[in-house]
Amino acid sequence: MITASCPGANFREKMLITHRGLSGPAILQASSYWQWKANAPVTIDLAPEQEWTAPLRNGLGRRDLVAARGALREVLPQRLADQWIERHQPEDWTNRSLELLENAVHRWEIRPIGTEGYEKAEVTAGGVSTAELSSKTMESRKVPGLFFIGEVVDVTGWLGGFNFQWAWSSAVAAAQAIEKK
Ligand SMILES: Cc1cc2nc3c(=O)[nH]c(=O)nc-3n(C[C@H](O)[C@H](O)[C@H](O)COP(=O)(O)OP(=O)(O)OC[C@H]3O[C@@H](n4cnc5c(N)ncnc54)[C@H](O)[C@@H]3O)c2cc1C
């Protein structure tokens, strides 16, 4: 479990590192909040609530790259831990440097350069404004007799079935209204 944070939202979920980038529930959730126009960062805590450098800081063990790698392997998958340590080697092994090393894992800031686009999207943001629809029947306020439901409306749910729920519920509401006409 990791925590992915965008301005306005934090998601404690699983993350998947693919050959093309970051994916998985935490990233998909955060992507709905990602302010791509502002090139805003997504901050990732790779080991929430885990003080992984504690074994090095408690003064009992070694303070070197091998010890740091071993400690990080306790909280991250081995290959990720090894790559991370390789790329974040501290200048020295003082308490201050260990603190920076600890924090880097908890505040990994990434600026996505793109998404996999419409082809791979699970939900789409945007669509017909809810302000233009009757919330009871989904009928357009501007064009009587015209109804909008589901994905085409500007409603974006979190993962977990909320988008299906919205699609089905709005469809039932519209269908009942049409039946009565
Ligand atoms: C890979 C994936 C995984 C998802 N997983 C989840 C999940 O786990 N939980 C969840 O809640 N949501 C999930 N979603 C989102 C969910 O599927 C959608 O929010 C929901 O299906 C929207 O329903 P809809 O009826 O509005 O649109 P759609 O299901 O897209 O239905 C629109 C239909 O209209 C048809 N159509 C399009 N153009 C025309 C045309 N010109 N003439 C006639 N027919 C046309 C399409 O073929 C399609 O059958 C997932 C989406 C994807 C892509």
Tab-separated table of N, CA and C in Angstrom, residues 80-169:
chain	number	residue	atom	x	y	z
A	80	LEU	N	12.793	-2.708	-6.326
A	80	LEU	CA	12.525	-1.277	-6.194
A	80	LEU	C	13.438	-0.680	-5.117
A	81	ALA	N	13.579	-1.389	-4.010
A	81	ALA	CA	14.445	-0.916	-2.919
A	81	ALA	C	15.877	-0.741	-3.420
A	82	ASP	N	16.354	-1.717	-4.161
A	82	ASP	CA	17.743	-1.658	-4.650
A	82	ASP	C	17.943	-0.472	-5.594
A	83	GLN	N	16.993	-0.286	-6.510
A	83	GLN	CA	17.092	0.836	-7.456
A	83	GLN	C	16.993	2.170	-6.726
A	84	TRP	N	16.094	2.228	-5.734
A	84	TRP	CA	15.883	3.472	-4.995
A	84	TRP	C	17.175	3.886	-4.277
A	85	ILE	N	17.769	2.929	-3.569
A	85	ILE	CA	19.000	3.232	-2.816
A	85	ILE	C	20.121	3.637	-3.770
A	86	GLU	N	20.176	2.949	-4.899
A	86	GLU	CA	21.206	3.245	-5.903
A	86	GLU	C	21.125	4.714	-6.338
A	87	ARG	N	19.886	5.204	-6.467
A	87	ARG	CA	19.665	6.567	-6.981
A	87	ARG	C	19.554	7.625	-5.894
A	88	HIS	N	19.519	7.211	-4.643
A	88	HIS	CA	19.375	8.186	-3.548
A	88	HIS	C	20.486	8.018	-2.512
A	89	GLN	N	21.676	7.725	-2.986
A	89	GLN	CA	22.758	7.507	-2.031
A	89	GLN	C	23.066	8.793	-1.276
A	90	PRO	N	23.082	8.745	0.064
A	90	PRO	CA	23.361	9.957	0.832
A	90	PRO	C	24.836	10.346	0.754
A	91	GLU	N	25.089	11.637	1.033
A	91	GLU	CA	26.486	12.109	1.014
A	91	GLU	C	27.277	11.496	2.155
A	92	ASP	N	26.595	11.331	3.291
A	92	ASP	CA	27.244	10.735	4.463
A	92	ASP	C	26.171	10.003	5.265
A	93	TRP	N	26.496	9.546	6.439
A	93	TRP	CA	25.550	8.741	7.228
A	93	TRP	C	25.200	9.427	8.546
A	94	THR	N	25.178	10.763	8.520
A	94	THR	CA	24.777	11.527	9.711
A	94	THR	C	23.267	11.380	9.916
A	95	ASN	N	22.790	11.776	11.102
A	95	ASN	CA	21.346	11.717	11.371
A	95	ASN	C	20.574	12.548	10.360
A	96	ARG	N	21.121	13.715	10.025
A	96	ARG	CA	20.463	14.604	9.068
A	96	ARG	C	20.307	13.914	7.693
A	97	SER	N	21.376	13.269	7.252
A	97	SER	CA	21.310	12.580	5.952
A	97	SER	C	20.331	11.416	5.993
A	98	LEU	N	20.285	10.728	7.127
A	98	LEU	CA	19.333	9.614	7.250
A	98	LEU	C	17.892	10.124	7.239
A	99	GLU	N	17.707	11.311	7.828
A	99	GLU	CA	16.363	11.910	7.832
A	99	GLU	C	15.937	12.229	6.388
A	100	LEU	N	16.870	12.787	5.629
A	100	LEU	CA	16.560	13.108	4.224
A	100	LEU	C	16.263	11.836	3.435
A	101	LEU	N	17.039	10.803	3.726
A	101	LEU	CA	16.854	9.512	3.055
A	101	LEU	C	15.469	8.944	3.394
A	102	GLU	N	15.115	9.053	4.668
A	102	GLU	CA	13.794	8.581	5.121
A	102	GLU	C	12.682	9.344	4.390
A	103	ASN	N	12.808	10.667	4.403
A	103	ASN	CA	11.749	11.506	3.836
A	103	ASN	C	11.583	11.342	2.332
A	104	ALA	N	12.685	11.059	1.663
A	104	ALA	CA	12.596	10.904	0.193
A	104	ALA	C	11.613	9.792	-0.161
A	105	VAL	N	11.597	8.730	0.640
A	105	VAL	CA	10.676	7.615	0.382
A	105	VAL	C	9.225	8.013	0.668
A	106	HIS	N	9.060	8.928	1.614
A	106	HIS	CA	7.700	9.333	1.988
A	106	HIS	C	7.171	10.477	1.137
A	107	ARG	N	8.068	11.174	0.454
A	107	ARG	CA	7.607	12.323	-0.357
A	107	ARG	C	8.230	12.275	-1.745
A	108	TRP	N	7.895	11.239	-2.475
A	108	TRP	CA	8.397	11.110	-3.842
A	108	TRP	C	7.481	11.939	-4.734
A	109	GLU	N	8.049	13.012	-5.266
A	109	GLU	CA	7.231	13.939	-6.045
A	109	GLU	C	7.435	13.671	-7.524
A	110	ILE	N	6.345	13.353	-8.189
A	110	ILE	CA	6.471	13.116	-9.639
A	110	ILE	C	5.566	14.082	-10.399
A	111	ARG	N	6.010	14.467	-11.557
A	111	ARG	CA	5.178	15.292	-12.435
A	111	ARG	C	4.903	14.482	-13.684
A	112	PRO	N	3.697	13.893	-13.752
A	112	PRO	CA	3.394	13.027	-14.897
A	112	PRO	C	3.515	13.797	-16.214
A	113	ILE	N	4.045	13.140	-17.216
A	113	ILE	CA	4.152	13.822	-18.512
A	113	ILE	C	2.973	13.454	-19.406
A	114	GLY	N	2.095	12.586	-18.926
A	114	GLY	CA	0.921	12.249	-19.726
A	114	GLY	C	0.185	11.077	-19.123
A	115	THR	N	-0.869	10.677	-19.816
A	115	THR	CA	-1.644	9.514	-19.387
A	115	THR	C	-1.698	8.545	-20.564
A	116	GLU	N	-2.292	7.416	-20.352
A	116	GLU	CA	-2.450	6.447	-21.445
A	116	GLU	C	-3.637	6.809	-22.337
A	117	GLY	N	-4.326	7.893	-21.958
A	117	GLY	CA	-5.361	8.436	-22.838
A	117	GLY	C	-6.687	7.705	-22.804
A	118	TYR	N	-7.549	8.128	-23.682
A	118	TYR	CA	-8.934	7.660	-23.741
A	118	TYR	C	-9.027	6.143	-23.907
A	119	GLU	N	-8.103	5.582	-24.692
A	119	GLU	CA	-8.129	4.140	-24.973
A	119	GLU	C	-8.072	3.302	-23.703
A	120	LYS	N	-7.280	3.770	-22.727
A	120	LYS	CA	-7.072	2.977	-21.511
A	120	LYS	C	-7.828	3.524	-20.310
A	121	ALA	N	-8.518	4.668	-20.487
A	121	ALA	CA	-9.182	5.302	-19.340
A	121	ALA	C	-10.318	4.427	-18.822
A	122	GLU	N	-10.500	4.433	-17.503
A	122	GLU	CA	-11.643	3.709	-16.923
A	122	GLU	C	-12.836	4.633	-16.718
A	123	VAL	N	-12.566	5.898	-16.449
A	123	VAL	CA	-13.653	6.884	-16.397
A	123	VAL	C	-13.153	8.159	-17.053
A	124	THR	N	-14.105	8.954	-17.514
A	124	THR	CA	-13.726	10.225	-18.123
A	124	THR	C	-14.251	11.370	-17.273
A	125	ALA	N	-13.413	12.370	-17.053
A	125	ALA	CA	-13.868	13.592	-16.392
A	125	ALA	C	-14.543	14.451	-17.458
A	126	GLY	N	-15.390	15.355	-17.017
A	126	GLY	CA	-16.056	16.253	-17.968
A	126	GLY	C	-17.301	15.611	-18.578
A	127	GLY	N	-17.976	16.367	-19.406
A	127	GLY	CA	-19.208	15.878	-20.028
A	127	GLY	C	-20.314	16.893	-19.874
A	128	VAL	N	-21.549	16.433	-20.074
A	128	VAL	CA	-22.701	17.330	-19.987
A	128	VAL	C	-22.836	17.814	-18.545
A	129	SER	N	-22.932	19.126	-18.385
A	129	SER	CA	-23.004	19.694	-17.034
A	129	SER	C	-24.273	19.264	-16.306
A	130	THR	N	-24.102	18.870	-15.045
A	130	THR	CA	-25.278	18.463	-14.253
A	130	THR	C	-26.209	19.660	-14.034
A	131	ALA	N	-25.656	20.875	-14.123
A	131	ALA	CA	-26.485	22.070	-13.924
A	131	ALA	C	-27.533	22.203	-15.026
A	132	GLU	N	-27.287	21.555	-16.149
A	132	GLU	CA	-28.214	21.663	-17.280
A	132	GLU	C	-29.232	20.533	-17.327
A	133	LEU	N	-29.183	19.656	-16.296
A	133	LEU	CA	-30.096	18.499	-16.295
A	133	LEU	C	-30.976	18.509	-15.052
A	134	SER	N	-32.144	17.939	-15.183
A	134	SER	CA	-32.987	17.716	-14.005
A	134	SER	C	-32.342	16.591	-13.197
A	135	SER	N	-32.131	16.806	-11.902
A	135	SER	CA	-31.491	15.765	-11.092
A	135	SER	C	-32.440	14.601	-10.823
A	136	LYS	N	-33.730	14.792	-11.094
A	136	LYS	CA	-34.690	13.706	-10.857
A	136	LYS	C	-34.859	12.823	-12.093
A	137	THR	N	-34.808	13.452	-13.276
A	137	THR	CA	-35.129	12.699	-14.497
A	137	THR	C	-33.980	12.639	-15.514
A	138	MET	N	-32.931	13.420	-15.319
A	138	MET	CA	-31.802	13.509	-16.260
A	138	MET	C	-32.196	14.173	-17.584
A	139	GLU	N	-33.382	14.806	-17.586
A	139	GLU	CA	-33.833	15.475	-18.816
A	139	GLU	C	-33.138	16.828	-18.944
A	140	SER	N	-32.774	17.157	-20.167
A	140	SER	CA	-32.139	18.453	-20.424
A	140	SER	C	-33.102	19.586	-20.097
A	141	ARG	N	-32.599	20.611	-19.433
A	141	ARG	CA	-33.448	21.774	-19.149
A	141	ARG	C	-33.644	22.606	-20.422
A	142	LYS	N	-32.661	22.488	-21.339
A	142	LYS	CA	-32.729	23.318	-22.550
A	142	LYS	C	-33.543	22.656	-23.651
A	143	VAL	N	-33.449	21.321	-23.733
A	143	VAL	CA	-34.133	20.603	-24.816
A	143	VAL	C	-35.042	19.532	-24.201
A	144	PRO	N	-36.304	19.878	-23.933
A	144	PRO	CA	-37.222	18.889	-23.352
A	144	PRO	C	-37.288	17.632	-24.222
A	145	GLY	N	-37.298	16.469	-23.556
A	145	GLY	CA	-37.357	15.212	-24.302
A	145	GLY	C	-35.980	14.618	-24.563
A	146	LEU	N	-34.935	15.385	-24.266
A	146	LEU	CA	-33.571	14.879	-24.467
A	146	LEU	C	-32.973	14.526	-23.093
A	147	PHE	N	-32.499	13.280	-22.954
A	147	PHE	CA	-32.001	12.798	-21.666
A	147	PHE	C	-30.516	12.420	-21.778
A	148	PHE	N	-29.767	12.637	-20.713
A	148	PHE	CA	-28.362	12.234	-20.670
A	148	PHE	C	-28.146	11.387	-19.417
A	149	ILE	N	-27.418	10.280	-19.563
A	149	ILE	CA	-27.154	9.406	-18.404
A	149	ILE	C	-25.705	8.936	-18.423
A	150	GLY	N	-25.257	8.429	-17.301
A	150	GLY	CA	-23.970	7.721	-17.227
A	150	GLY	C	-22.756	8.559	-17.556
A	151	GLU	N	-21.863	7.937	-18.268
A	151	GLU	CA	-20.526	8.470	-18.521
A	151	GLU	C	-20.526	9.808	-19.257
A	152	VAL	N	-21.560	10.038	-20.038
A	152	VAL	CA	-21.610	11.249	-20.857
A	152	VAL	C	-21.892	12.501	-20.008
A	153	VAL	N	-22.331	12.268	-18.768
A	153	VAL	CA	-22.608	13.390	-17.862
A	153	VAL	C	-21.331	13.704	-17.072
A	154	ASP	N	-21.198	14.956	-16.659
A	154	ASP	CA	-20.000	15.376	-15.922
A	154	ASP	C	-20.055	14.905	-14.464
A	155	VAL	N	-19.999	13.586	-14.318
A	155	VAL	CA	-19.971	12.964	-12.992
A	155	VAL	C	-18.836	11.948	-13.030
A	156	THR	N	-17.892	12.066	-12.101
A	156	THR	CA	-16.759	11.140	-12.083
A	156	THR	C	-16.673	10.495	-10.705
A	157	GLY	N	-16.836	9.197	-10.655
A	157	GLY	CA	-16.795	8.498	-9.361
A	157	GLY	C	-15.422	7.949	-9.057
A	158	TRP	N	-15.187	7.649	-7.787
A	158	TRP	CA	-13.970	6.937	-7.408
A	158	TRP	C	-14.076	5.501	-7.899
A	159	LEU	N	-12.966	4.781	-7.866
A	159	LEU	CA	-12.998	3.353	-8.175
A	159	LEU	C	-13.829	2.653	-7.102
A	160	GLY	N	-14.401	1.527	-7.460
A	160	GLY	CA	-15.156	0.771	-6.454
A	160	GLY	C	-16.605	0.608	-6.824
A	161	GLY	N	-16.946	0.830	-8.099
A	161	GLY	CA	-18.314	0.573	-8.541
A	161	GLY	C	-19.202	1.798	-8.603
A	162	PHE	N	-18.648	2.953	-8.209
A	162	PHE	CA	-19.487	4.161	-8.171
A	162	PHE	C	-19.904	4.631	-9.565
A	163	ASN	N	-19.075	4.346	-10.562
A	163	ASN	CA	-19.425	4.772	-11.919
A	163	ASN	C	-20.515	3.887	-12.519
A	164	PHE	N	-20.421	2.574	-12.232
A	164	PHE	CA	-21.521	1.681	-12.636
A	164	PHE	C	-22.809	2.119	-11.943
A	165	GLN	N	-22.675	2.379	-10.647
A	165	GLN	CA	-23.852	2.762	-9.870
A	165	GLN	C	-24.507	4.002	-10.464
A	166	TRP	N	-23.646	4.969	-10.808
A	166	TRP	CA	-24.160	6.210	-11.389
A	166	TRP	C	-24.826	5.933	-12.746
A	167	ALA	N	-24.187	5.109	-13.578
A	167	ALA	CA	-24.732	4.812	-14.906
A	167	ALA	C	-26.107	4.145	-14.767
A	168	TRP	N	-26.171	3.159	-13.875
A	168	TRP	CA	-27.440	2.423	-13.738
A	168	TRP	C	-28.518	3.302	-13.089
A	169	SER	N	-28.139	4.025	-12.047
A	169	SER	CA	-29.141	4.835	-11.325
A	169	SER	C	-29.691	5.946	-12.215
